[in-house]
């Protein structure tokens, strides 16, 4: 199975901050990388797919980049709604795997 | 409005069985693949099983292969997950999730609210 590793595990930030989360795959998966946001007690929400394509109705402050084995999710100006846990996911194969998650918390 | 609604979770003893249901609406059930994804308490996401839109192909994670069976009732637009020989490590919230686009690629654009399965004596 392809292993996905996110960093950091926890990130403390303030409203208005620029935030970057990194995801590394154990082998090349380009461009089959997605990002999800999960707020407590709710299901994950798709933010970005194919590494950099924004899902419909997702705010433009979210962006994704990367290729091969290294990818990033950037939030250009953190908003109150953005405090949540973020997961990367490779979907290069049907045996899809997720990263362990990055919790963005209030500083 | 597109919806997925899971049910069937509960408390079950180790070695026991449970059947989860995912009732869908708002999209053509036989055109889109749907999967089960689980999340252990306080942990990350794990893809469990999936079925193609045609129903002709099924897929399982190694951790559940031989114990779980995915199936569906197309007239009822409902997906099932039969879980046998349950273990403590199967304790999780089980989500059903629709795959984005008419493919089998496991990219999930709609999720249900989840149903909690607890395996404990």
PDB file of N, CA and C in Angstrom, chain B residues 18-119:
ATOM      1  N   UNK B  18     -22.738  -7.637  11.950  1.00  0.00           N
ATOM      2  CA  UNK B  18     -23.584  -6.454  11.851  1.00  0.00           C
ATOM      3  C   UNK B  18     -23.727  -6.131  10.379  1.00  0.00           C
ATOM      4  N   UNK B  19     -24.888  -5.602   9.988  1.00  0.00           N
ATOM      5  CA  UNK B  19     -25.056  -5.152   8.607  1.00  0.00           C
ATOM      6  C   UNK B  19     -25.400  -3.666   8.598  1.00  0.00           C
ATOM      7  N   UNK B  20     -24.567  -2.910   7.906  1.00  0.00           N
ATOM      8  CA  UNK B  20     -24.798  -1.477   7.740  1.00  0.00           C
ATOM      9  C   UNK B  20     -25.539  -1.231   6.435  1.00  0.00           C
ATOM     10  N   UNK B  21     -26.350  -0.174   6.428  1.00  0.00           N
ATOM     11  CA  UNK B  21     -27.063   0.246   5.224  1.00  0.00           C
ATOM     12  C   UNK B  21     -26.718   1.693   4.902  1.00  0.00           C
ATOM     13  N   UNK B  22     -26.729   2.017   3.631  1.00  0.00           N
ATOM     14  CA  UNK B  22     -26.529   3.392   3.170  1.00  0.00           C
ATOM     15  C   UNK B  22     -27.594   3.680   2.125  1.00  0.00           C
ATOM     16  N   UNK B  23     -28.595   4.430   2.530  1.00  0.00           N
ATOM     17  CA  UNK B  23     -29.686   4.772   1.612  1.00  0.00           C
ATOM     18  C   UNK B  23     -29.314   6.060   0.896  1.00  0.00           C
ATOM     19  N   UNK B  24     -29.364   6.043  -0.423  1.00  0.00           N
ATOM     20  CA  UNK B  24     -28.943   7.200  -1.212  1.00  0.00           C
ATOM     21  C   UNK B  24     -30.120   7.812  -1.959  1.00  0.00           C
ATOM     22  N   UNK B  25     -29.973   9.090  -2.292  1.00  0.00           N
ATOM     23  CA  UNK B  25     -30.981   9.774  -3.094  1.00  0.00           C
ATOM     24  C   UNK B  25     -30.322  10.960  -3.781  1.00  0.00           C
ATOM     25  N   UNK B  26     -30.949  11.425  -4.856  1.00  0.00           N
ATOM     26  CA  UNK B  26     -30.469  12.622  -5.527  1.00  0.00           C
ATOM     27  C   UNK B  26     -29.449  12.390  -6.617  1.00  0.00           C
ATOM     28  N   UNK B  27     -29.113  11.119  -6.890  1.00  0.00           N
ATOM     29  CA  UNK B  27     -28.223  10.827  -8.013  1.00  0.00           C
ATOM     30  C   UNK B  27     -28.558   9.436  -8.554  1.00  0.00           C
ATOM     31  N   UNK B  28     -28.058   9.152  -9.744  1.00  0.00           N
ATOM     32  CA  UNK B  28     -28.334   7.866 -10.374  1.00  0.00           C
ATOM     33  C   UNK B  28     -27.438   6.804  -9.752  1.00  0.00           C
ATOM     34  N   UNK B  29     -28.030   6.006  -8.885  1.00  0.00           N
ATOM     35  CA  UNK B  29     -27.283   5.043  -8.069  1.00  0.00           C
ATOM     36  C   UNK B  29     -26.460   4.077  -8.916  1.00  0.00           C
ATOM     37  N   UNK B  30     -26.988   3.681 -10.073  1.00  0.00           N
ATOM     38  CA  UNK B  30     -26.313   2.682 -10.900  1.00  0.00           C
ATOM     39  C   UNK B  30     -25.246   3.294 -11.803  1.00  0.00           C
ATOM     40  N   UNK B  31     -25.045   4.608 -11.681  1.00  0.00           N
ATOM     41  CA  UNK B  31     -24.041   5.260 -12.511  1.00  0.00           C
ATOM     42  C   UNK B  31     -22.776   5.586 -11.724  1.00  0.00           C
ATOM     43  N   UNK B  32     -22.925   5.729 -10.412  1.00  0.00           N
ATOM     44  CA  UNK B  32     -21.788   6.170  -9.609  1.00  0.00           C
ATOM     45  C   UNK B  32     -21.382   5.111  -8.587  1.00  0.00           C
ATOM     46  N   UNK B  33     -20.089   4.920  -8.441  1.00  0.00           N
ATOM     47  CA  UNK B  33     -19.573   4.022  -7.414  1.00  0.00           C
ATOM     48  C   UNK B  33     -19.742   4.663  -6.037  1.00  0.00           C
ATOM     49  N   UNK B  34     -19.933   3.816  -5.046  1.00  0.00           N
ATOM     50  CA  UNK B  34     -20.050   4.272  -3.661  1.00  0.00           C
ATOM     51  C   UNK B  34     -19.145   3.386  -2.808  1.00  0.00           C
ATOM     52  N   UNK B  35     -18.532   3.972  -1.789  1.00  0.00           N
ATOM     53  CA  UNK B  35     -17.590   3.253  -0.937  1.00  0.00           C
ATOM     54  C   UNK B  35     -17.954   3.401   0.530  1.00  0.00           C
ATOM     55  N   UNK B  36     -17.349   2.545   1.339  1.00  0.00           N
ATOM     56  CA  UNK B  36     -17.398   2.683   2.790  1.00  0.00           C
ATOM     57  C   UNK B  36     -16.014   3.130   3.272  1.00  0.00           C
ATOM     58  N   UNK B  37     -16.000   4.137   4.131  1.00  0.00           N
ATOM     59  CA  UNK B  37     -14.772   4.662   4.730  1.00  0.00           C
ATOM     60  C   UNK B  37     -15.026   4.728   6.236  1.00  0.00           C
ATOM     61  N   UNK B  38     -14.055   4.318   7.033  1.00  0.00           N
ATOM     62  CA  UNK B  38     -14.281   4.325   8.480  1.00  0.00           C
ATOM     63  C   UNK B  38     -13.258   5.192   9.197  1.00  0.00           C
ATOM     64  N   UNK B  39     -13.614   5.544  10.428  1.00  0.00           N
ATOM     65  CA  UNK B  39     -12.747   6.402  11.243  1.00  0.00           C
ATOM     66  C   UNK B  39     -12.843   5.939  12.689  1.00  0.00           C
ATOM     67  N   UNK B  40     -11.780   5.331  13.181  1.00  0.00           N
ATOM     68  CA  UNK B  40     -11.740   4.921  14.579  1.00  0.00           C
ATOM     69  C   UNK B  40     -11.776   6.161  15.473  1.00  0.00           C
ATOM     70  N   UNK B  41     -12.273   6.040  16.695  1.00  0.00           N
ATOM     71  CA  UNK B  41     -12.405   7.210  17.583  1.00  0.00           C
ATOM     72  C   UNK B  41     -11.098   7.962  17.725  1.00  0.00           C
ATOM     73  N   UNK B  42     -11.121   9.239  17.390  1.00  0.00           N
ATOM     74  CA  UNK B  42      -9.945  10.091  17.525  1.00  0.00           C
ATOM     75  C   UNK B  42      -8.836   9.813  16.526  1.00  0.00           C
ATOM     76  N   UNK B  43      -9.120   8.999  15.517  1.00  0.00           N
ATOM     77  CA  UNK B  43      -8.095   8.602  14.544  1.00  0.00           C
ATOM     78  C   UNK B  43      -8.415   9.123  13.153  1.00  0.00           C
ATOM     79  N   UNK B  44      -7.594   8.703  12.184  1.00  0.00           N
ATOM     80  CA  UNK B  44      -7.751   9.145  10.814  1.00  0.00           C
ATOM     81  C   UNK B  44      -8.727   8.288  10.018  1.00  0.00           C
ATOM     82  N   UNK B  45      -8.744   8.543   8.720  1.00  0.00           N
ATOM     83  CA  UNK B  45      -9.696   7.896   7.818  1.00  0.00           C
ATOM     84  C   UNK B  45      -9.081   6.658   7.178  1.00  0.00           C
ATOM     85  N   UNK B  46      -9.896   5.623   7.007  1.00  0.00           N
ATOM     86  CA  UNK B  46      -9.447   4.387   6.372  1.00  0.00           C
ATOM     87  C   UNK B  46     -10.504   3.930   5.377  1.00  0.00           C
ATOM     88  N   UNK B  47     -10.117   3.824   4.102  1.00  0.00           N
ATOM     89  CA  UNK B  47     -11.017   3.274   3.102  1.00  0.00           C
ATOM     90  C   UNK B  47     -11.216   1.793   3.399  1.00  0.00           C
ATOM     91  N   UNK B  48     -12.463   1.321   3.315  1.00  0.00           N
ATOM     92  CA  UNK B  48     -12.801  -0.046   3.695  1.00  0.00           C
ATOM     93  C   UNK B  48     -13.200  -0.906   2.502  1.00  0.00           C
ATOM     94  N   UNK B  49     -14.151  -0.400   1.707  1.00  0.00           N
ATOM     95  CA  UNK B  49     -14.684  -1.213   0.627  1.00  0.00           C
ATOM     96  C   UNK B  49     -15.403  -0.328  -0.371  1.00  0.00           C
ATOM     97  N   UNK B  50     -15.517  -0.796  -1.609  1.00  0.00           N
ATOM     98  CA  UNK B  50     -16.218  -0.028  -2.618  1.00  0.00           C
ATOM     99  C   UNK B  50     -16.859  -0.921  -3.655  1.00  0.00           C
ATOM    100  N   UNK B  51     -17.845  -0.375  -4.327  1.00  0.00           N
ATOM    101  CA  UNK B  51     -18.531  -1.094  -5.395  1.00  0.00           C
ATOM    102  C   UNK B  51     -18.693  -0.155  -6.583  1.00  0.00           C
ATOM    103  N   UNK B  52     -18.443  -0.675  -7.782  1.00  0.00           N
ATOM    104  CA  UNK B  52     -18.588   0.130  -8.990  1.00  0.00           C
ATOM    105  C   UNK B  52     -20.052   0.489  -9.223  1.00  0.00           C
ATOM    106  N   UNK B  53     -20.281   1.493 -10.056  1.00  0.00           N
ATOM    107  CA  UNK B  53     -21.637   1.917 -10.369  1.00  0.00           C
ATOM    108  C   UNK B  53     -22.473   0.809 -10.992  1.00  0.00           C
ATOM    109  N   UNK B  54     -21.837   0.008 -11.807  1.00  0.00           N
ATOM    110  CA  UNK B  54     -22.550  -1.096 -12.457  1.00  0.00           C
ATOM    111  C   UNK B  54     -22.842  -2.234 -11.493  1.00  0.00           C
ATOM    112  N   UNK B  55     -22.130  -2.247 -10.368  1.00  0.00           N
ATOM    113  CA  UNK B  55     -22.271  -3.339  -9.410  1.00  0.00           C
ATOM    114  C   UNK B  55     -21.433  -4.547  -9.758  1.00  0.00           C
ATOM    115  N   UNK B  56     -20.713  -4.466 -10.860  1.00  0.00           N
ATOM    116  CA  UNK B  56     -19.961  -5.622 -11.331  1.00  0.00           C
ATOM    117  C   UNK B  56     -18.609  -5.804 -10.679  1.00  0.00           C
ATOM    118  N   UNK B  57     -18.137  -4.807  -9.960  1.00  0.00           N
ATOM    119  CA  UNK B  57     -16.821  -4.898  -9.338  1.00  0.00           C
ATOM    120  C   UNK B  57     -16.897  -4.457  -7.887  1.00  0.00           C
ATOM    121  N   UNK B  58     -16.224  -5.205  -7.032  1.00  0.00           N
ATOM    122  CA  UNK B  58     -16.152  -4.857  -5.617  1.00  0.00           C
ATOM    123  C   UNK B  58     -14.700  -4.849  -5.177  1.00  0.00           C
ATOM    124  N   UNK B  59     -14.409  -4.064  -4.163  1.00  0.00           N
ATOM    125  CA  UNK B  59     -13.035  -3.880  -3.711  1.00  0.00           C
ATOM    126  C   UNK B  59     -13.031  -3.832  -2.183  1.00  0.00           C
ATOM    127  N   UNK B  60     -11.950  -4.347  -1.596  1.00  0.00           N
ATOM    128  CA  UNK B  60     -11.847  -4.403  -0.144  1.00  0.00           C
ATOM    129  C   UNK B  60     -10.437  -4.053   0.314  1.00  0.00           C
ATOM    130  N   UNK B  61     -10.352  -3.389   1.462  1.00  0.00           N
ATOM    131  CA  UNK B  61      -9.059  -3.210   2.106  1.00  0.00           C
ATOM    132  C   UNK B  61      -8.593  -4.551   2.658  1.00  0.00           C
ATOM    133  N   UNK B  62      -7.281  -4.742   2.724  1.00  0.00           N
ATOM    134  CA  UNK B  62      -6.737  -6.006   3.237  1.00  0.00           C
ATOM    135  C   UNK B  62      -7.227  -6.286   4.655  1.00  0.00           C
ATOM    136  N   UNK B  63      -7.449  -5.225   5.420  1.00  0.00           N
ATOM    137  CA  UNK B  63      -7.821  -5.375   6.832  1.00  0.00           C
ATOM    138  C   UNK B  63      -9.212  -5.985   7.015  1.00  0.00           C
ATOM    139  N   UNK B  64     -10.046  -5.982   5.967  1.00  0.00           N
ATOM    140  CA  UNK B  64     -11.410  -6.504   6.102  1.00  0.00           C
ATOM    141  C   UNK B  64     -11.720  -7.619   5.109  1.00  0.00           C
ATOM    142  N   UNK B  65     -10.778  -7.881   4.200  1.00  0.00           N
ATOM    143  CA  UNK B  65     -11.003  -8.891   3.163  1.00  0.00           C
ATOM    144  C   UNK B  65     -11.295 -10.246   3.797  1.00  0.00           C
ATOM    145  N   UNK B  66     -12.350 -10.895   3.309  1.00  0.00           N
ATOM    146  CA  UNK B  66     -12.747 -12.196   3.836  1.00  0.00           C
ATOM    147  C   UNK B  66     -13.704 -12.109   5.012  1.00  0.00           C
ATOM    148  N   UNK B  67     -13.856 -10.923   5.600  1.00  0.00           N
ATOM    149  CA  UNK B  67     -14.779 -10.746   6.743  1.00  0.00           C
ATOM    150  C   UNK B  67     -15.955  -9.852   6.388  1.00  0.00           C
ATOM    151  N   UNK B  68     -15.718  -8.850   5.533  1.00  0.00           N
ATOM    152  CA  UNK B  68     -16.767  -7.905   5.155  1.00  0.00           C
ATOM    153  C   UNK B  68     -17.198  -8.175   3.722  1.00  0.00           C
ATOM    154  N   UNK B  69     -18.496  -7.934   3.446  1.00  0.00           N
ATOM    155  CA  UNK B  69     -19.025  -8.083   2.092  1.00  0.00           C
ATOM    156  C   UNK B  69     -19.883  -6.875   1.745  1.00  0.00           C
ATOM    157  N   UNK B  70     -19.581  -6.259   0.616  1.00  0.00           N
ATOM    158  CA  UNK B  70     -20.355  -5.116   0.136  1.00  0.00           C
ATOM    159  C   UNK B  70     -21.375  -5.614  -0.876  1.00  0.00           C
ATOM    160  N   UNK B  71     -22.563  -5.050  -0.823  1.00  0.00           N
ATOM    161  CA  UNK B  71     -23.607  -5.428  -1.771  1.00  0.00           C
ATOM    162  C   UNK B  71     -24.563  -4.255  -1.929  1.00  0.00           C
ATOM    163  N   UNK B  72     -25.546  -4.407  -2.788  1.00  0.00           N
ATOM    164  CA  UNK B  72     -26.501  -3.309  -2.956  1.00  0.00           C
ATOM    165  C   UNK B  72     -27.836  -3.830  -3.444  1.00  0.00           C
ATOM    166  N   UNK B  73     -28.858  -2.998  -3.243  1.00  0.00           N
ATOM    167  CA  UNK B  73     -30.199  -3.216  -3.768  1.00  0.00           C
ATOM    168  C   UNK B  73     -30.506  -2.006  -4.647  1.00  0.00           C
ATOM    169  N   UNK B  74     -30.320  -2.169  -5.940  1.00  0.00           N
ATOM    170  CA  UNK B  74     -30.451  -1.020  -6.842  1.00  0.00           C
ATOM    171  C   UNK B  74     -31.846  -0.393  -6.834  1.00  0.00           C
ATOM    172  N   UNK B  75     -32.931  -1.175  -6.868  1.00  0.00           N
ATOM    173  CA  UNK B  75     -34.266  -0.542  -6.822  1.00  0.00           C
ATOM    174  C   UNK B  75     -34.479   0.312  -5.578  1.00  0.00           C
ATOM    175  N   UNK B  76     -33.791  -0.026  -4.500  1.00  0.00           N
ATOM    176  CA  UNK B  76     -33.915   0.750  -3.259  1.00  0.00           C
ATOM    177  C   UNK B  76     -32.822   1.803  -3.129  1.00  0.00           C
ATOM    178  N   UNK B  77     -31.929   1.892  -4.126  1.00  0.00           N
ATOM    179  CA  UNK B  77     -30.809   2.851  -4.090  1.00  0.00           C
ATOM    180  C   UNK B  77     -30.020   2.737  -2.788  1.00  0.00           C
ATOM    181  N   UNK B  78     -29.823   1.522  -2.334  1.00  0.00           N
ATOM    182  CA  UNK B  78     -29.203   1.288  -1.032  1.00  0.00           C
ATOM    183  C   UNK B  78     -27.990   0.377  -1.150  1.00  0.00           C
ATOM    184  N   UNK B  79     -26.923   0.776  -0.459  1.00  0.00           N
ATOM    185  CA  UNK B  79     -25.673   0.027  -0.378  1.00  0.00           C
ATOM    186  C   UNK B  79     -25.597  -0.615   0.994  1.00  0.00           C
ATOM    187  N   UNK B  80     -25.022  -1.807   1.068  1.00  0.00           N
ATOM    188  CA  UNK B  80     -24.898  -2.512   2.341  1.00  0.00           C
ATOM    189  C   UNK B  80     -23.444  -2.883   2.622  1.00  0.00           C
ATOM    190  N   UNK B  81     -23.142  -3.082   3.884  1.00  0.00           N
ATOM    191  CA  UNK B  81     -21.855  -3.649   4.284  1.00  0.00           C
ATOM    192  C   UNK B  81     -22.133  -4.705   5.346  1.00  0.00           C
ATOM    193  N   UNK B  82     -21.986  -5.963   4.972  1.00  0.00           N
ATOM    194  CA  UNK B  82     -22.129  -7.057   5.922  1.00  0.00           C
ATOM    195  C   UNK B  82     -20.782  -7.282   6.588  1.00  0.00           C
ATOM    196  N   UNK B  83     -20.765  -7.161   7.909  1.00  0.00           N
ATOM    197  CA  UNK B  83     -19.511  -7.262   8.657  1.00  0.00           C
ATOM    198  C   UNK B  83     -19.585  -8.490   9.574  1.00  0.00           C
ATOM    199  N   UNK B  84     -18.729  -9.453   9.332  1.00  0.00           N
ATOM    200  CA  UNK B  84     -18.676 -10.677  10.141  1.00  0.00           C
ATOM    201  C   UNK B  84     -17.334 -10.741  10.878  1.00  0.00           C
ATOM    202  N   UNK B  85     -17.278 -11.648  11.858  1.00  0.00           N
ATOM    203  CA  UNK B  85     -16.042 -11.869  12.632  1.00  0.00           C
ATOM    204  C   UNK B  85     -15.452 -10.555  13.112  1.00  0.00           C
ATOM    205  N   UNK B  86     -16.287  -9.725  13.697  1.00  0.00           N
ATOM    206  CA  UNK B  86     -15.855  -8.380  14.099  1.00  0.00           C
ATOM    207  C   UNK B  86     -14.833  -8.429  15.213  1.00  0.00           C
ATOM    208  N   UNK B  87     -13.909  -7.461  15.165  1.00  0.00           N
ATOM    209  CA  UNK B  87     -12.809  -7.342  16.125  1.00  0.00           C
ATOM    210  C   UNK B  87     -12.854  -5.963  16.767  1.00  0.00           C
ATOM    211  N   UNK B  88     -12.144  -5.818  17.865  1.00  0.00           N
ATOM    212  CA  UNK B  88     -12.089  -4.516  18.529  1.00  0.00           C
ATOM    213  C   UNK B  88     -11.592  -3.409  17.610  1.00  0.00           C
ATOM    214  N   UNK B  89     -10.654  -3.744  16.741  1.00  0.00           N
ATOM    215  CA  UNK B  89     -10.086  -2.722  15.851  1.00  0.00           C
ATOM    216  C   UNK B  89     -11.045  -2.311  14.739  1.00  0.00           C
ATOM    217  N   UNK B  90     -12.207  -2.950  14.651  1.00  0.00           N
ATOM    218  CA  UNK B  90     -13.230  -2.518  13.699  1.00  0.00           C
ATOM    219  C   UNK B  90     -14.111  -1.420  14.287  1.00  0.00           C
ATOM    220  N   UNK B  91     -13.931  -1.111  15.560  1.00  0.00           N
ATOM    221  CA  UNK B  91     -14.695  -0.035  16.194  1.00  0.00           C
ATOM    222  C   UNK B  91     -14.401   1.282  15.496  1.00  0.00           C
ATOM    223  N   UNK B  92     -15.441   1.929  14.972  1.00  0.00           N
ATOM    224  CA  UNK B  92     -15.247   3.151  14.196  1.00  0.00           C
ATOM    225  C   UNK B  92     -16.595   3.737  13.806  1.00  0.00           C
ATOM    226  N   UNK B  93     -16.553   4.966  13.352  1.00  0.00           N
ATOM    227  CA  UNK B  93     -17.673   5.540  12.609  1.00  0.00           C
ATOM    228  C   UNK B  93     -17.503   5.079  11.169  1.00  0.00           C
ATOM    229  N   UNK B  94     -18.567   4.532  10.598  1.00  0.00           N
ATOM    230  CA  UNK B  94     -18.544   4.072   9.210  1.00  0.00           C
ATOM    231  C   UNK B  94     -19.334   5.057   8.364  1.00  0.00           C
ATOM    232  N   UNK B  95     -18.648   5.631   7.387  1.00  0.00           N
ATOM    233  CA  UNK B  95     -19.269   6.552   6.448  1.00  0.00           C
ATOM    234  C   UNK B  95     -19.455   5.859   5.103  1.00  0.00           C
ATOM    235  N   UNK B  96     -20.569   6.153   4.429  1.00  0.00           N
ATOM    236  CA  UNK B  96     -20.607   5.830   3.010  1.00  0.00           C
ATOM    237  C   UNK B  96     -20.342   7.122   2.250  1.00  0.00           C
ATOM    238  N   UNK B  97     -19.675   6.990   1.129  1.00  0.00           N
ATOM    239  CA  UNK B  97     -19.233   8.146   0.373  1.00  0.00           C
ATOM    240  C   UNK B  97     -19.376   7.874  -1.126  1.00  0.00           C
ATOM    241  N   UNK B  98     -19.899   8.849  -1.819  1.00  0.00           N
ATOM    242  CA  UNK B  98     -20.102   8.727  -3.267  1.00  0.00           C
ATOM    243  C   UNK B  98     -18.822   9.145  -3.986  1.00  0.00           C
ATOM    244  N   UNK B  99     -18.502   8.412  -5.033  1.00  0.00           N
ATOM    245  CA  UNK B  99     -17.328   8.755  -5.823  1.00  0.00           C
ATOM    246  C   UNK B  99     -17.668   9.834  -6.835  1.00  0.00           C
ATOM    247  N   UNK B 100     -16.735  10.776  -6.963  1.00  0.00           N
ATOM    248  CA  UNK B 100     -16.929  11.910  -7.851  1.00  0.00           C
ATOM    249  C   UNK B 100     -16.786  11.458  -9.297  1.00  0.00           C
ATOM    250  N   UNK B 101     -17.831  11.608 -10.062  1.00  0.00           N
ATOM    251  CA  UNK B 101     -17.740  11.257 -11.475  1.00  0.00           C
ATOM    252  C   UNK B 101     -18.030   9.792 -11.711  1.00  0.00           C
ATOM    253  N   UNK B 102     -18.372   9.445 -12.937  1.00  0.00           N
ATOM    254  CA  UNK B 102     -18.743   8.059 -13.286  1.00  0.00           C
ATOM    255  C   UNK B 102     -17.510   7.182 -13.493  1.00  0.00           C
ATOM    256  N   UNK B 103     -16.697   7.053 -12.442  1.00  0.00           N
ATOM    257  CA  UNK B 103     -15.496   6.214 -12.503  1.00  0.00           C
ATOM    258  C   UNK B 103     -15.451   5.340 -11.262  1.00  0.00           C
ATOM    259  N   UNK B 104     -14.373   4.558 -11.156  1.00  0.00           N
ATOM    260  CA  UNK B 104     -14.172   3.802  -9.915  1.00  0.00           C
ATOM    261  C   UNK B 104     -13.079   4.428  -9.069  1.00  0.00           C
ATOM    262  N   UNK B 105     -12.531   5.537  -9.548  1.00  0.00           N
ATOM    263  CA  UNK B 105     -11.453   6.201  -8.818  1.00  0.00           C
ATOM    264  C   UNK B 105     -12.005   6.706  -7.483  1.00  0.00           C
ATOM    265  N   UNK B 106     -11.412   6.324  -6.352  1.00  0.00           N
ATOM    266  CA  UNK B 106     -11.992   6.607  -5.035  1.00  0.00           C
ATOM    267  C   UNK B 106     -11.767   8.040  -4.553  1.00  0.00           C
ATOM    268  N   UNK B 107     -12.311   8.996  -5.260  1.00  0.00           N
ATOM    269  CA  UNK B 107     -12.314  10.400  -4.871  1.00  0.00           C
ATOM    270  C   UNK B 107     -13.749  10.719  -4.463  1.00  0.00           C
ATOM    271  N   UNK B 108     -13.925  11.162  -3.215  1.00  0.00           N
ATOM    272  CA  UNK B 108     -15.263  11.210  -2.617  1.00  0.00           C
ATOM    273  C   UNK B 108     -15.799  12.628  -2.525  1.00  0.00           C
ATOM    274  N   UNK B 109     -16.928  12.900  -3.215  1.00  0.00           N
ATOM    275  CA  UNK B 109     -17.465  14.258  -3.208  1.00  0.00           C
ATOM    276  C   UNK B 109     -18.672  14.438  -2.292  1.00  0.00           C
ATOM    277  N   UNK B 110     -19.348  13.360  -1.916  1.00  0.00           N
ATOM    278  CA  UNK B 110     -20.461  13.448  -0.968  1.00  0.00           C
ATOM    279  C   UNK B 110     -20.328  12.327   0.055  1.00  0.00           C
ATOM    280  N   UNK B 111     -20.595  12.673   1.316  1.00  0.00           N
ATOM    281  CA  UNK B 111     -20.468  11.728   2.424  1.00  0.00           C
ATOM    282  C   UNK B 111     -21.769  11.723   3.226  1.00  0.00           C
ATOM    283  N   UNK B 112     -22.054  10.565   3.825  1.00  0.00           N
ATOM    284  CA  UNK B 112     -23.141  10.503   4.787  1.00  0.00           C
ATOM    285  C   UNK B 112     -22.683  11.051   6.131  1.00  0.00           C
ATOM    286  N   UNK B 113     -23.556  10.970   7.113  1.00  0.00           N
ATOM    287  CA  UNK B 113     -23.228  11.499   8.439  1.00  0.00           C
ATOM    288  C   UNK B 113     -22.513  10.461   9.307  1.00  0.00           C
ATOM    289  N   UNK B 114     -22.527   9.205   8.854  1.00  0.00           N
ATOM    290  CA  UNK B 114     -21.811   8.146   9.559  1.00  0.00           C
ATOM    291  C   UNK B 114     -22.685   7.396  10.547  1.00  0.00           C
ATOM    292  N   UNK B 115     -22.279   6.148  10.817  1.00  0.00           N
ATOM    293  CA  UNK B 115     -22.947   5.325  11.834  1.00  0.00           C
ATOM    294  C   UNK B 115     -21.862   4.652  12.664  1.00  0.00           C
ATOM    295  N   UNK B 116     -22.027   4.672  13.986  1.00  0.00           N
ATOM    296  CA  UNK B 116     -20.982   4.191  14.892  1.00  0.00           C
ATOM    297  C   UNK B 116     -21.136   2.703  15.153  1.00  0.00           C
ATOM    298  N   UNK B 117     -20.037   1.990  14.952  1.00  0.00           N
ATOM    299  CA  UNK B 117     -19.967   0.561  15.283  1.00  0.00           C
ATOM    300  C   UNK B 117     -18.986   0.399  16.431  1.00  0.00           C
ATOM    301  N   UNK B 118     -19.441  -0.226  17.501  1.00  0.00           N
ATOM    302  CA  UNK B 118     -18.585  -0.479  18.662  1.00  0.00           C
ATOM    303  C   UNK B 118     -18.501  -1.986  18.885  1.00  0.00           C
ATOM    304  N   UNK B 119     -17.290  -2.511  18.850  1.00  0.00           N
ATOM    305  CA  UNK B 119     -17.073  -3.944  19.072  1.00  0.00           C
ATOM    306  C   UNK B 119     -16.436  -4.100  20.443  1.00  0.00           C
TER     307      UNK B 119
END
